[in-house]
Amino acid sequence: MVRLFAMAFQRNQDAANFVVNGKKIVGVALNYMCAVKARNVPVPTEPVVFLKPTTSYLLEGCPIVLPKVFTKVAYEVELGVVIGSRCKNVSKADAMQYVGGYCLALDLTAQCNLTAARAKGGSWTLGKGFDTSTPVSRFIPMDAIDDPHTLPLWLKVNGEIKQSGCTADLIFKVPDIISYVSKYMTLEPNDLILTGTPHGSEPFKAGDVIDCGLADLATMHFKVKGE
């Protein structure tokens, strides 16, 4: 029992450095039922997965920078799941054993780029992976959250509420995502999974101020500037 506790403690300590030590960011698109209904599109039958580079991370205190090559960048507030230990081909029943903790995150998306990419069947990489496109909060330890599927999320732009949702509305829950992704690629300690965003994602601009929160666990504040 002591050894298991020590291993869990070390896993949390290591995961707390996910921004520095993580190798990849795995995003899931169209994963809130409210967003599916609002867009009047079919409910996904399996997670829609994309990758972001770790160079897209941004910590509070630094500004979000909108690349001059994009004309329409939108905010997406999300629950982030930090992987605590290496996993491959894990079952849904065992998936939570590999979670090290959580964070509040934004998945900033260049809608101008993704619209064109979708029309041509192209990659989402540029529209999702630009510098400063993944602002994240401090690490939230695993034991601080009893159930990751009961957490309210919110986002404000210039003090006005723009997104308000709850992780109970996730189509694919945390174990579903981990199990699915691990069939195709190994998830390693400090990797981050972005679980999707509620309805309300809209473009923002230079000069705006973005505030967001995850229950009473984390908040973030960012100023926005142009490149």
GROMACS .gro file of C-alpha atoms in nm:
model
  227
    1MET     CA    1   0.000   0.000   0.000
    2VAL     CA    2   0.284   0.241   0.086
    3ARG     CA    3   0.452   0.164  -0.244
    4LEU     CA    4   0.130   0.230  -0.438
    5PHE     CA    5   0.083   0.562  -0.258
    6ALA     CA    6   0.442   0.660  -0.336
    7MET     CA    7   0.395   0.572  -0.703
    8ALA     CA    8   0.076   0.777  -0.723
    9PHE     CA    9   0.243   1.072  -0.551
   10GLN     CA   10   0.538   1.058  -0.791
   11ARG     CA   11   0.300   1.034  -1.087
   12ASN     CA   12   0.122   1.352  -0.975
   13GLN     CA   13   0.451   1.531  -0.913
   14ASP     CA   14   0.577   1.441  -1.259
   15ALA     CA   15   0.249   1.535  -1.428
   16ALA     CA   16   0.262   1.878  -1.264
   17ASN     CA   17   0.540   1.959  -1.512
   18PHE     CA   18   0.333   1.868  -1.817
   19VAL     CA   19   0.396   2.194  -2.002
   20VAL     CA   20   0.773   2.143  -1.988
   21ASN     CA   21   0.788   1.765  -2.021
   22GLY     CA   22   0.488   1.676  -2.238
   23LYS     CA   23   0.548   1.535  -2.586
   24LYS     CA   24   0.207   1.584  -2.743
   25ILE     CA   25  -0.135   1.743  -2.710
   26VAL     CA   26  -0.432   1.536  -2.827
   27GLY     CA   27  -0.751   1.727  -2.902
   28VAL     CA   28  -1.106   1.600  -2.945
   29ALA     CA   29  -1.345   1.798  -3.165
   30LEU     CA   30  -1.725   1.815  -3.158
   31ASN     CA   31  -1.750   1.639  -2.821
   32TYR     CA   32  -2.032   1.830  -2.648
   33MET     CA   33  -2.393   1.742  -2.719
   34CYS     CA   34  -2.495   2.108  -2.692
   35ALA     CA   35  -2.249   2.197  -2.970
   36VAL     CA   36  -2.372   1.913  -3.191
   37LYS     CA   37  -2.734   2.024  -3.148
   38ALA     CA   38  -2.653   2.390  -3.210
   39ARG     CA   39  -2.469   2.307  -3.532
   40ASN     CA   40  -2.735   2.055  -3.638
   41VAL     CA   41  -2.477   1.793  -3.733
   42PRO     CA   42  -2.475   1.416  -3.671
   43VAL     CA   43  -2.353   1.294  -3.333
   44PRO     CA   44  -2.003   1.146  -3.382
   45THR     CA   45  -1.986   0.770  -3.349
   46GLU     CA   46  -1.620   0.783  -3.243
   47PRO     CA   47  -1.396   1.064  -3.117
   48VAL     CA   48  -1.275   1.315  -3.377
   49VAL     CA   49  -0.907   1.342  -3.286
   50PHE     CA   50  -0.635   1.589  -3.386
   51LEU     CA   51  -0.283   1.672  -3.261
   52LYS     CA   52  -0.127   2.000  -3.150
   53PRO     CA   53   0.244   2.070  -3.091
   54THR     CA   54   0.365   2.148  -2.740
   55THR     CA   55   0.509   2.475  -2.878
   56SER     CA   56   0.148   2.598  -2.872
   57TYR     CA   57   0.141   2.604  -2.489
   58LEU     CA   58   0.089   2.940  -2.319
   59LEU     CA   59   0.097   3.014  -1.947
   60GLU     CA   60  -0.094   3.288  -1.768
   61GLY     CA   61   0.093   3.616  -1.760
   62CYS     CA   62   0.183   3.603  -2.129
   63PRO     CA   63  -0.049   3.737  -2.402
   64ILE     CA   64  -0.236   3.539  -2.663
   65VAL     CA   65  -0.083   3.640  -2.998
   66LEU     CA   66  -0.302   3.623  -3.307
   67PRO     CA   67  -0.094   3.532  -3.616
   68LYS     CA   68  -0.122   3.787  -3.895
   69VAL     CA   69  -0.190   3.507  -4.145
   70PHE     CA   70  -0.529   3.438  -3.981
   71THR     CA   71  -0.842   3.653  -4.006
   72LYS     CA   72  -1.074   3.457  -3.775
   73VAL     CA   73  -0.954   3.289  -3.453
   74ALA     CA   74  -1.203   3.153  -3.199
   75TYR     CA   75  -1.184   3.060  -2.830
   76GLU     CA   76  -1.276   2.714  -2.697
   77VAL     CA   77  -1.271   2.653  -2.320
   78GLU     CA   78  -1.199   2.294  -2.220
   79LEU     CA   79  -1.115   2.042  -1.951
   80GLY     CA   80  -0.760   1.918  -2.000
   81VAL     CA   81  -0.657   1.569  -1.886
   82VAL     CA   82  -0.290   1.514  -1.805
   83ILE     CA   83  -0.163   1.160  -1.857
   84GLY     CA   84   0.023   1.024  -1.554
   85SER     CA   85   0.173   0.701  -1.682
   86ARG     CA   86   0.244   0.531  -2.013
   87CYS     CA   87  -0.049   0.346  -2.166
   88LYS     CA   88  -0.127   0.155  -2.482
   89ASN     CA   89  -0.442  -0.040  -2.576
   90VAL     CA   90  -0.608   0.026  -2.241
   91SER     CA   91  -0.971  -0.060  -2.172
   92LYS     CA   92  -1.231   0.197  -2.072
   93ALA     CA   93  -1.255   0.023  -1.735
   94ASP     CA   94  -0.883   0.074  -1.666
   95ALA     CA   95  -0.832   0.411  -1.836
   96MET     CA   96  -0.865   0.635  -1.531
   97GLN     CA   97  -0.566   0.460  -1.372
   98TYR     CA   98  -0.348   0.642  -1.623
   99VAL     CA   99  -0.471   0.993  -1.542
  100GLY     CA  100  -0.221   1.204  -1.350
  101GLY     CA  101  -0.437   1.513  -1.310
  102TYR     CA  102  -0.618   1.789  -1.492
  103CYS     CA  103  -0.602   2.152  -1.603
  104LEU     CA  104  -0.818   2.425  -1.746
  105ALA     CA  105  -0.731   2.488  -2.111
  106LEU     CA  106  -0.818   2.690  -2.417
  107ASP     CA  107  -0.802   2.533  -2.761
  108LEU     CA  108  -0.772   2.840  -2.982
  109THR     CA  109  -0.879   2.767  -3.337
  110ALA     CA  110  -0.822   2.955  -3.661
  111GLN     CA  111  -1.169   2.905  -3.807
  112CYS     CA  112  -1.065   3.073  -4.131
  113ASN     CA  113  -0.802   2.804  -4.184
  114LEU     CA  114  -1.015   2.510  -4.069
  115THR     CA  115  -1.308   2.606  -4.292
  116ALA     CA  116  -1.082   2.591  -4.595
  117ALA     CA  117  -0.914   2.271  -4.474
  118ARG     CA  118  -1.246   2.094  -4.421
  119ALA     CA  119  -1.368   2.195  -4.768
  120LYS     CA  120  -1.055   2.046  -4.927
  121GLY     CA  121  -1.024   1.749  -4.692
  122GLY     CA  122  -0.699   1.899  -4.566
  123SER     CA  123  -0.515   1.898  -4.235
  124TRP     CA  124  -0.623   2.092  -3.926
  125THR     CA  125  -0.263   2.132  -3.809
  126LEU     CA  126  -0.201   2.498  -3.894
  127GLY     CA  127  -0.540   2.616  -3.770
  128LYS     CA  128  -0.501   2.433  -3.439
  129GLY     CA  129  -0.129   2.433  -3.370
  130PHE     CA  130  -0.011   2.793  -3.401
  131ASP     CA  131   0.199   2.951  -3.124
  132THR     CA  132  -0.001   3.048  -2.810
  133SER     CA  133  -0.301   2.841  -2.926
  134THR     CA  134  -0.307   2.625  -2.610
  135PRO     CA  135  -0.327   2.842  -2.296
  136VAL     CA  136  -0.331   2.622  -1.984
  137SER     CA  137  -0.378   2.669  -1.611
  138ARG     CA  138  -0.176   2.528  -1.326
  139PHE     CA  139  -0.186   2.152  -1.278
  140ILE     CA  140  -0.486   2.019  -1.083
  141PRO     CA  141  -0.404   1.697  -0.893
  142MET     CA  142  -0.611   1.387  -0.964
  143ASP     CA  143  -0.746   1.370  -0.608
  144ALA     CA  144  -0.882   1.727  -0.628
  145ILE     CA  145  -1.160   1.607  -0.861
  146ASP     CA  146  -1.392   1.325  -0.759
  147ASP     CA  147  -1.568   1.309  -1.095
  148PRO     CA  148  -1.435   1.489  -1.406
  149HIS     CA  149  -1.780   1.465  -1.565
  150THR     CA  150  -1.963   1.709  -1.333
  151LEU     CA  151  -1.753   2.022  -1.380
  152PRO     CA  152  -1.889   2.358  -1.497
  153LEU     CA  153  -1.686   2.550  -1.754
  154TRP     CA  154  -1.721   2.917  -1.847
  155LEU     CA  155  -1.553   3.181  -2.060
  156LYS     CA  156  -1.591   3.558  -2.079
  157VAL     CA  157  -1.466   3.809  -2.336
  158ASN     CA  158  -1.427   4.163  -2.203
  159GLY     CA  159  -1.639   4.066  -1.903
  160GLU     CA  160  -1.930   3.924  -2.105
  161ILE     CA  161  -2.011   3.554  -2.070
  162LYS     CA  162  -1.969   3.372  -2.401
  163GLN     CA  163  -1.947   3.005  -2.309
  164SER     CA  164  -2.113   2.822  -2.021
  165GLY     CA  165  -2.133   2.445  -2.002
  166CYS     CA  166  -2.067   2.134  -1.798
  167THR     CA  167  -1.852   1.829  -1.862
  168ALA     CA  168  -2.163   1.617  -1.797
  169ASP     CA  169  -2.250   1.707  -2.158
  170LEU     CA  170  -1.944   1.533  -2.301
  171ILE     CA  171  -2.035   1.280  -2.570
  172PHE     CA  172  -1.717   1.078  -2.517
  173LYS     CA  173  -1.611   1.073  -2.152
  174VAL     CA  174  -1.251   1.077  -2.030
  175PRO     CA  175  -1.213   0.695  -2.020
  176ASP     CA  176  -1.367   0.667  -2.367
  177ILE     CA  177  -1.112   0.910  -2.511
  178ILE     CA  178  -0.808   0.755  -2.341
  179SER     CA  179  -0.908   0.404  -2.445
  180TYR     CA  180  -0.980   0.510  -2.804
  181VAL     CA  181  -0.661   0.712  -2.856
  182SER     CA  182  -0.442   0.446  -2.694
  183LYS     CA  183  -0.548   0.198  -2.962
  184TYR     CA  184  -0.365   0.409  -3.218
  185MET     CA  185  -0.081   0.575  -3.031
  186THR     CA  186   0.099   0.536  -2.701
  187LEU     CA  187   0.003   0.797  -2.445
  188GLU     CA  188   0.299   0.902  -2.234
  189PRO     CA  189   0.341   1.081  -1.900
  190ASN     CA  190   0.270   1.456  -1.932
  191ASP     CA  191   0.075   1.423  -2.257
  192LEU     CA  192  -0.236   1.641  -2.253
  193ILE     CA  193  -0.584   1.551  -2.379
  194LEU     CA  194  -0.820   1.837  -2.464
  195THR     CA  195  -1.168   1.695  -2.421
  196GLY     CA  196  -1.373   1.940  -2.632
  197THR     CA  197  -1.565   2.263  -2.583
  198PRO     CA  198  -1.929   2.353  -2.512
  199HIS     CA  199  -2.141   2.552  -2.756
  200GLY     CA  200  -2.060   2.922  -2.793
  201SER     CA  201  -1.717   2.926  -2.957
  202GLU     CA  202  -1.682   3.255  -3.148
  203PRO     CA  203  -1.400   3.467  -3.296
  204PHE     CA  204  -1.215   3.724  -3.085
  205LYS     CA  205  -0.969   4.000  -3.172
  206ALA     CA  206  -0.660   4.187  -3.064
  207GLY     CA  207  -0.733   4.411  -2.764
  208ASP     CA  208  -0.982   4.167  -2.612
  209VAL     CA  209  -0.945   4.022  -2.264
  210ILE     CA  210  -1.037   3.657  -2.206
  211ASP     CA  211  -1.126   3.510  -1.867
  212CYS     CA  212  -1.229   3.149  -1.812
  213GLY     CA  213  -1.281   2.900  -1.533
  214LEU     CA  214  -1.329   2.537  -1.434
  215ALA     CA  215  -1.563   2.495  -1.135
  216ASP     CA  216  -1.386   2.644  -0.832
  217LEU     CA  217  -1.062   2.470  -0.930
  218ALA     CA  218  -0.894   2.709  -1.174
  219THR     CA  219  -0.934   3.038  -1.356
  220MET     CA  220  -0.727   3.207  -1.626
  221HIS     CA  221  -0.692   3.564  -1.752
  222PHE     CA  222  -0.532   3.656  -2.086
  223LYS     CA  223  -0.488   3.972  -2.288
  224VAL     CA  224  -0.494   3.937  -2.666
  225LYS     CA  225  -0.265   4.111  -2.911
  226GLY     CA  226  -0.190   4.091  -3.281
  227GLU     CA  227   0.136   3.961  -3.421
   0.00000   0.00000   0.00000
